[in-house]
Structures are given as C-alpha cells and as structure tokens.
C-alpha cells in the first residue's frame, strides 16, 4: 500500500521535495500567530492540571476513587447545559487511534457540508479538496487553541478570550462551590461545549480525555448520541484506569449508553474486546464491528501515481473500500455491499482500522438524520484528513532546497554527485509499545533501507522498555535520548538517562544486536532541538543514501520540534 523508496533521484519523495521547496515555509511563529491567547491561558492556568501533574490512581475508574462527574454536570448546568443543544454527537474513546478516528470523522462531516464541532487530542488538517479543519485537545501539538474547532478552524485568540470573559465568573463561582475541585480539563471541556452551542454546530465529535466512565466528556445526552466509538484498547494510563486490560476496557466502555449504537474498532486484546461486547449486550446497544463491515484492499497504482509527478499523492494509501452489513445499509438500503475507490493520507496499516471505525460511525450519524453524509462525502473526507504528529514527514528548509535542485538536475539527465541532502524528519507522537510497533512497520514500509536516527523523549509514566523493544526493530544507526516538558512542566518528564537505561535493557531482553545488524550509537542531549541537530549530523556524516530522523515518544516532543526547528511539512 505504501510505495517503497530506495533513493532520492528515483523516489516519489523527490517530487515532494520539489513541491515543498516551492511552498511557503512552515514556521511555528506563522502557525501560532493567530492563536496566542495570553489572558485566557493565564486564567486557565490557575486550575489544577492533571496532565501536567499526573492523574491520581484509579481516578478514571467507575469507583469511589474515580473523578466525580456530578461536579461536571453542575458546572454545565450553570452554563445552561450547552451540550443539550447539539442535534447530533459522536463520542470516541480508546487507547490508540482516537485522534485519527476523530480527524477522519470530522473530515467526513465537513465534506458533507455540515458545521462540525471537534474536541479532540490532535490537530487535524484537511487538504485543499475540502475546507480546512484543525482540531485538538489534550495534549495539543503547539497551540492551546488547537483543542477546540468549529466549522474547520481552531478557536481564535479573540474568541477564546471572549469565551472566558463571558463565562469566567460563572466558572469561578462553580469552582468555589466545589471547594476548588474543578480541574483544568473539566473547565476547558465545559467551555468547549459552550462554544459549540454558541456557534450552533450541526454535530459535535468529542474525544475522551482519559478512560471514559469518569471522564469529563461523559455527560452527553442519550437523545443526541449517534454513536459511541471504541478504538483499540491497550495498556496506557493503567494505574489511573484500574491496572488490567479488562479494567481499562471497562473504563472505556463507560461511554456506552443504553440502546445507543456502539462502533467497536479492531481490538488487539481479546480480553478487552470481550469486556466491550459484554457491556454493549448488557445495555442493549446495537454493535457495529468496524473490521467486519468496512474493509480496505490495496488498489493498483494508476499511471499518474507511478510517474513520480503526483507529488503528495505518493504519500497516500490508494485503496478499494468494501462496505457491508449495517454500515452499507445506512448508505444504500437496497444493497448488501458497496465498493468505493478511496485515498487515505494517514499512513500505515493501523490507520485503516481507524478509517473503518470513522466510516462506521459516519453511517451511524447518517442513520441519526444526517442524510447529507453519502459515500461521496466519505471518500472526500478520507482523502482530505491529515493528522500532524502521526507519521508526519518533514524536512529542513535548506534540505528541501538542496533536494529540489538535485531532483531537477536528475530530471535533466545531469549528475547530482557532490550534492549531499540532509535527512528526512518523521514526527510521530507514538508513546506506547503498540504505537511504536506501528511506527516501525510504517517507516520500513515507506523507507525500507534508509539509515535511521531516533530521537526519543517520553513521559515518566510510560512503558519505556517495552516501547524501546518495539522501536528497535527499525535498526537505527543512532538513538539520541532527551527530555521534554510535559504540559509545560518537568514533573512527568522522563530523564534521558532513564530512556537510555530502558534502551539497554530492551537490547539485553531482545538478545542484543542481530548478526549482521546495524550497531546503534547511543547518545544523550539536553533538549529536543539539540537531539535532532545531533541526529541530523550523525546521519549526514554517513553519506550515501538519504536518511531519516524519527522524533518519537511523546506528542510534546513533536510539538517542541515543530515549534523550535525550521521544518517544512511534505
């Protein structure tokens, strides 16, 4: 599905270098200029931020130790219960794939012509084939405003300041009534819901922050809930969600509501799937198993996509989508199967699981009354959605210019010898063993022989050794360990030494370097910027094939790279 790349002169990525050099340069200052909201952010910073401090043990479980949803209901009541005014809502929980699923579903809604509100974890962008959309929640990539989007745009600085100015007194009164227990996330969620009401959205796509059962978003009225979507469940935030994968699945299942449709994405853990299906049966929820009803198959490359002139199309998965069951019936009641040619810009086989969940959820929204969602909108939405920080391919500005010049000379039959182009940069917020494995697989599918330099920065409470075991399979020539603030603070940041120790432990458990394998040079740097520069220097010193620097381990690391380095998105 992904085209293999062997060298710069013959690769489809070379076409990207030419196009990228002609585009306006991406800079953090440009991306964030319209979205700095100092007054609002200063005010929000006064409230307890568990993302920065760490979530209390069992806080996400449906138990006496769990977060109190009562205070969220009371706060929303103070604000006029804004979430009751949305005609339609989709609620998305899971360990991995939530952000991608929300991005894809939001993109489908926009392609269908609806004014969609999105509250989710990641910035989502559409290409020029649709209106633009940006959406993100906790953690955002660069700007807080990414957390809340309506109709294709993140909330502006002025709108955020106005939102806080209009409702800040109400929030502060509620905060006092609750003896200071209202958290940063609860307040942001309530304000986002109020913003969606004031903007009169047609639908809201809401991503859970933590777990589901006791998450601040788990207040949606049953009447408007078109679908509860559960993406892949695995071991993350285990202490806050009960420890076992079954307990984590039970927390995620907490977003299900009696009689309302449930979309279940592919579940890598059979024990988690069993918990989800059992809970759905107990509540009498119609279950749509996305993997069974929406399948993707490789489509033969057409002439344009194999010529190297298609540019960004080379970074799409070109597929044949086959839709059956309840999902097909929602789109065309008289047929048992629908086939559609689609393109998906989100790379990797794991993204097809998320796309299947998004399509199944879109069918639920259509069944709920959003008849404008048809197969054409589905195809357009899938093709348009992008997700920064999920296998985001970039390059340094100076390298883009050199690559463009080399590609131009090669196209004219001239030699490109003597032109050493710096490495690609892949930004991926993978921070679990499962997402590390998906990153490794996608990287070696797209760039099978490119030399790799890893830059790793992680939160302290992640599975460091298991993550290292999964990512080691790319056989990097260098691994640079560093540290990054988590939500602006150092309390949850893992030290470079911790990560280096985990890497060495993973090497021992994995039997050391494979015979004939690449020897990995291990380095430590004080910051993400310094780590990327060192990784880049290490790869350039090797000469030969163009390498790739992979920044991974945390979306905070991705955000730091985007904010501090002169990178261009390809």
PDB file of N, CA and C in Angstrom, residues 402-447:
ATOM      1  N   UNK A 402      18.041  21.878  -1.374  1.00  0.00           N
ATOM      2  CA  UNK A 402      19.071  21.025  -1.968  1.00  0.00           C
ATOM      3  C   UNK A 402      18.451  19.832  -2.688  1.00  0.00           C
ATOM      4  N   UNK A 403      17.426  19.231  -2.072  1.00  0.00           N
ATOM      5  CA  UNK A 403      16.777  18.085  -2.696  1.00  0.00           C
ATOM      6  C   UNK A 403      16.088  18.471  -3.993  1.00  0.00           C
ATOM      7  N   UNK A 404      15.474  19.657  -4.002  1.00  0.00           N
ATOM      8  CA  UNK A 404      14.806  20.132  -5.206  1.00  0.00           C
ATOM      9  C   UNK A 404      15.804  20.349  -6.338  1.00  0.00           C
ATOM     10  N   UNK A 405      16.961  20.926  -5.990  1.00  0.00           N
ATOM     11  CA  UNK A 405      17.987  21.150  -7.007  1.00  0.00           C
ATOM     12  C   UNK A 405      18.524  19.827  -7.543  1.00  0.00           C
ATOM     13  N   UNK A 406      18.748  18.860  -6.647  1.00  0.00           N
ATOM     14  CA  UNK A 406      19.250  17.556  -7.082  1.00  0.00           C
ATOM     15  C   UNK A 406      18.239  16.854  -7.966  1.00  0.00           C
ATOM     16  N   UNK A 407      16.940  16.933  -7.593  1.00  0.00           N
ATOM     17  CA  UNK A 407      15.898  16.292  -8.390  1.00  0.00           C
ATOM     18  C   UNK A 407      15.780  16.945  -9.762  1.00  0.00           C
ATOM     19  N   UNK A 408      15.925  18.272  -9.796  1.00  0.00           N
ATOM     20  CA  UNK A 408      15.838  18.978 -11.072  1.00  0.00           C
ATOM     21  C   UNK A 408      16.989  18.583 -11.987  1.00  0.00           C
ATOM     22  N   UNK A 409      18.202  18.478 -11.421  1.00  0.00           N
ATOM     23  CA  UNK A 409      19.346  18.059 -12.233  1.00  0.00           C
ATOM     24  C   UNK A 409      19.164  16.635 -12.736  1.00  0.00           C
ATOM     25  N   UNK A 410      18.647  15.756 -11.872  1.00  0.00           N
ATOM     26  CA  UNK A 410      18.437  14.369 -12.280  1.00  0.00           C
ATOM     27  C   UNK A 410      17.406  14.277 -13.391  1.00  0.00           C
ATOM     28  N   UNK A 411      16.350  15.122 -13.309  1.00  0.00           N
ATOM     29  CA  UNK A 411      15.313  15.111 -14.344  1.00  0.00           C
ATOM     30  C   UNK A 411      15.857  15.549 -15.696  1.00  0.00           C
ATOM     31  N   UNK A 412      16.927  16.383 -15.674  1.00  0.00           N
ATOM     32  CA  UNK A 412      17.539  16.858 -16.909  1.00  0.00           C
ATOM     33  C   UNK A 412      18.680  15.960 -17.382  1.00  0.00           C
ATOM     34  N   UNK A 413      18.885  14.876 -16.634  1.00  0.00           N
ATOM     35  CA  UNK A 413      19.927  13.937 -17.005  1.00  0.00           C
ATOM     36  C   UNK A 413      21.299  14.298 -16.500  1.00  0.00           C
ATOM     37  N   UNK A 414      21.379  15.347 -15.683  1.00  0.00           N
ATOM     38  CA  UNK A 414      22.669  15.762 -15.143  1.00  0.00           C
ATOM     39  C   UNK A 414      22.989  14.985 -13.879  1.00  0.00           C
ATOM     40  N   UNK A 415      24.243  14.923 -13.550  1.00  0.00           N
ATOM     41  CA  UNK A 415      24.678  14.225 -12.341  1.00  0.00           C
ATOM     42  C   UNK A 415      24.371  15.066 -11.113  1.00  0.00           C
ATOM     43  N   UNK A 416      23.954  14.375 -10.051  1.00  0.00           N
ATOM     44  CA  UNK A 416      23.709  15.060  -8.780  1.00  0.00           C
ATOM     45  C   UNK A 416      24.794  14.748  -7.772  1.00  0.00           C
ATOM     46  N   UNK A 417      25.917  14.214  -8.256  1.00  0.00           N
ATOM     47  CA  UNK A 417      27.004  13.882  -7.346  1.00  0.00           C
ATOM     48  C   UNK A 417      27.552  15.143  -6.706  1.00  0.00           C
ATOM     49  N   UNK A 418      27.972  15.019  -5.480  1.00  0.00           N
ATOM     50  CA  UNK A 418      28.502  16.156  -4.745  1.00  0.00           C
ATOM     51  C   UNK A 418      27.440  16.923  -3.996  1.00  0.00           C
ATOM     52  N   UNK A 419      26.165  16.555  -4.231  1.00  0.00           N
ATOM     53  CA  UNK A 419      25.075  17.218  -3.522  1.00  0.00           C
ATOM     54  C   UNK A 419      24.602  16.310  -2.397  1.00  0.00           C
ATOM     55  N   UNK A 420      24.979  16.619  -1.190  1.00  0.00           N
ATOM     56  CA  UNK A 420      24.587  15.818  -0.035  1.00  0.00           C
ATOM     57  C   UNK A 420      23.359  16.445   0.622  1.00  0.00           C
ATOM     58  N   UNK A 421      22.237  15.745   0.509  1.00  0.00           N
ATOM     59  CA  UNK A 421      20.983  16.252   1.053  1.00  0.00           C
ATOM     60  C   UNK A 421      20.788  15.709   2.459  1.00  0.00           C
ATOM     61  N   UNK A 422      20.405  16.594   3.378  1.00  0.00           N
ATOM     62  CA  UNK A 422      20.172  16.173   4.756  1.00  0.00           C
ATOM     63  C   UNK A 422      18.985  15.246   4.875  1.00  0.00           C
ATOM     64  N   UNK A 423      18.836  14.623   6.011  1.00  0.00           N
ATOM     65  CA  UNK A 423      17.810  13.590   6.170  1.00  0.00           C
ATOM     66  C   UNK A 423      16.388  14.138   6.211  1.00  0.00           C
ATOM     67  N   UNK A 424      15.437  13.231   5.891  1.00  0.00           N
ATOM     68  CA  UNK A 424      14.037  13.494   6.162  1.00  0.00           C
ATOM     69  C   UNK A 424      13.860  13.555   7.681  1.00  0.00           C
ATOM     70  N   UNK A 425      12.759  14.133   8.106  1.00  0.00           N
ATOM     71  CA  UNK A 425      12.388  14.125   9.519  1.00  0.00           C
ATOM     72  C   UNK A 425      10.959  13.593   9.623  1.00  0.00           C
ATOM     73  N   UNK A 426      10.772  12.531  10.392  1.00  0.00           N
ATOM     74  CA  UNK A 426       9.436  11.993  10.660  1.00  0.00           C
ATOM     75  C   UNK A 426       9.070  12.333  12.098  1.00  0.00           C
ATOM     76  N   UNK A 427       7.929  12.980  12.268  1.00  0.00           N
ATOM     77  CA  UNK A 427       7.426  13.341  13.593  1.00  0.00           C
ATOM     78  C   UNK A 427       6.260  12.430  13.932  1.00  0.00           C
ATOM     79  N   UNK A 428       6.394  11.683  15.011  1.00  0.00           N
ATOM     80  CA  UNK A 428       5.332  10.745  15.383  1.00  0.00           C
ATOM     81  C   UNK A 428       5.202  10.709  16.902  1.00  0.00           C
ATOM     82  N   UNK A 429       4.016  10.990  17.393  1.00  0.00           N
ATOM     83  CA  UNK A 429       3.786  11.044  18.832  1.00  0.00           C
ATOM     84  C   UNK A 429       3.628   9.691  19.495  1.00  0.00           C
ATOM     85  N   UNK A 430       4.001   8.607  18.830  1.00  0.00           N
ATOM     86  CA  UNK A 430       3.889   7.269  19.408  1.00  0.00           C
ATOM     87  C   UNK A 430       4.518   7.227  20.793  1.00  0.00           C
ATOM     88  N   UNK A 431       3.776   6.668  21.770  1.00  0.00           N
ATOM     89  CA  UNK A 431       4.309   6.610  23.131  1.00  0.00           C
ATOM     90  C   UNK A 431       3.927   5.327  23.861  1.00  0.00           C
ATOM     91  N   UNK A 432       3.342   4.372  23.155  1.00  0.00           N
ATOM     92  CA  UNK A 432       3.047   3.056  23.726  1.00  0.00           C
ATOM     93  C   UNK A 432       3.769   1.999  22.898  1.00  0.00           C
ATOM     94  N   UNK A 433       3.937   0.794  23.430  1.00  0.00           N
ATOM     95  CA  UNK A 433       4.572  -0.271  22.638  1.00  0.00           C
ATOM     96  C   UNK A 433       3.831  -0.542  21.333  1.00  0.00           C
ATOM     97  N   UNK A 434       2.486  -0.497  21.378  1.00  0.00           N
ATOM     98  CA  UNK A 434       1.708  -0.771  20.180  1.00  0.00           C
ATOM     99  C   UNK A 434       1.918   0.309  19.116  1.00  0.00           C
ATOM    100  N   UNK A 435       1.924   1.566  19.539  1.00  0.00           N
ATOM    101  CA  UNK A 435       2.113   2.635  18.559  1.00  0.00           C
ATOM    102  C   UNK A 435       3.551   2.668  18.056  1.00  0.00           C
ATOM    103  N   UNK A 436       4.509   2.265  18.895  1.00  0.00           N
ATOM    104  CA  UNK A 436       5.898   2.169  18.433  1.00  0.00           C
ATOM    105  C   UNK A 436       6.038   1.093  17.362  1.00  0.00           C
ATOM    106  N   UNK A 437       5.355  -0.030  17.556  1.00  0.00           N
ATOM    107  CA  UNK A 437       5.399  -1.098  16.557  1.00  0.00           C
ATOM    108  C   UNK A 437       4.771  -0.641  15.246  1.00  0.00           C
ATOM    109  N   UNK A 438       3.669   0.106  15.340  1.00  0.00           N
ATOM    110  CA  UNK A 438       3.025   0.619  14.131  1.00  0.00           C
ATOM    111  C   UNK A 438       3.927   1.617  13.419  1.00  0.00           C
ATOM    112  N   UNK A 439       4.592   2.482  14.172  1.00  0.00           N
ATOM    113  CA  UNK A 439       5.537   3.436  13.592  1.00  0.00           C
ATOM    114  C   UNK A 439       6.671   2.707  12.891  1.00  0.00           C
ATOM    115  N   UNK A 440       7.236   1.699  13.537  1.00  0.00           N
ATOM    116  CA  UNK A 440       8.349   0.942  12.945  1.00  0.00           C
ATOM    117  C   UNK A 440       7.922   0.279  11.647  1.00  0.00           C
ATOM    118  N   UNK A 441       6.735  -0.312  11.651  1.00  0.00           N
ATOM    119  CA  UNK A 441       6.242  -1.001  10.450  1.00  0.00           C
ATOM    120  C   UNK A 441       6.039  -0.014   9.300  1.00  0.00           C
ATOM    121  N   UNK A 442       5.393   1.125   9.599  1.00  0.00           N
ATOM    122  CA  UNK A 442       5.137   2.115   8.554  1.00  0.00           C
ATOM    123  C   UNK A 442       6.437   2.695   8.006  1.00  0.00           C
ATOM    124  N   UNK A 443       7.377   2.962   8.895  1.00  0.00           N
ATOM    125  CA  UNK A 443       8.657   3.526   8.466  1.00  0.00           C
ATOM    126  C   UNK A 443       9.371   2.601   7.503  1.00  0.00           C
ATOM    127  N   UNK A 444       9.411   1.326   7.833  1.00  0.00           N
ATOM    128  CA  UNK A 444      10.152   0.391   6.971  1.00  0.00           C
ATOM    129  C   UNK A 444       9.352  -0.017   5.738  1.00  0.00           C
ATOM    130  N   UNK A 445       8.052   0.247   5.730  1.00  0.00           N
ATOM    131  CA  UNK A 445       7.272   0.029   4.519  1.00  0.00           C
ATOM    132  C   UNK A 445       7.509   1.156   3.521  1.00  0.00           C
ATOM    133  N   UNK A 446       7.624   2.368   4.034  1.00  0.00           N
ATOM    134  CA  UNK A 446       7.823   3.523   3.155  1.00  0.00           C
ATOM    135  C   UNK A 446       9.287   3.754   2.816  1.00  0.00           C
ATOM    136  N   UNK A 447      10.163   3.572   3.789  1.00  0.00           N
ATOM    137  CA  UNK A 447      11.600   3.824   3.620  1.00  0.00           C
ATOM    138  C   UNK A 447      12.365   2.577   4.071  1.00  0.00           C
TER     139      UNK A 447
END
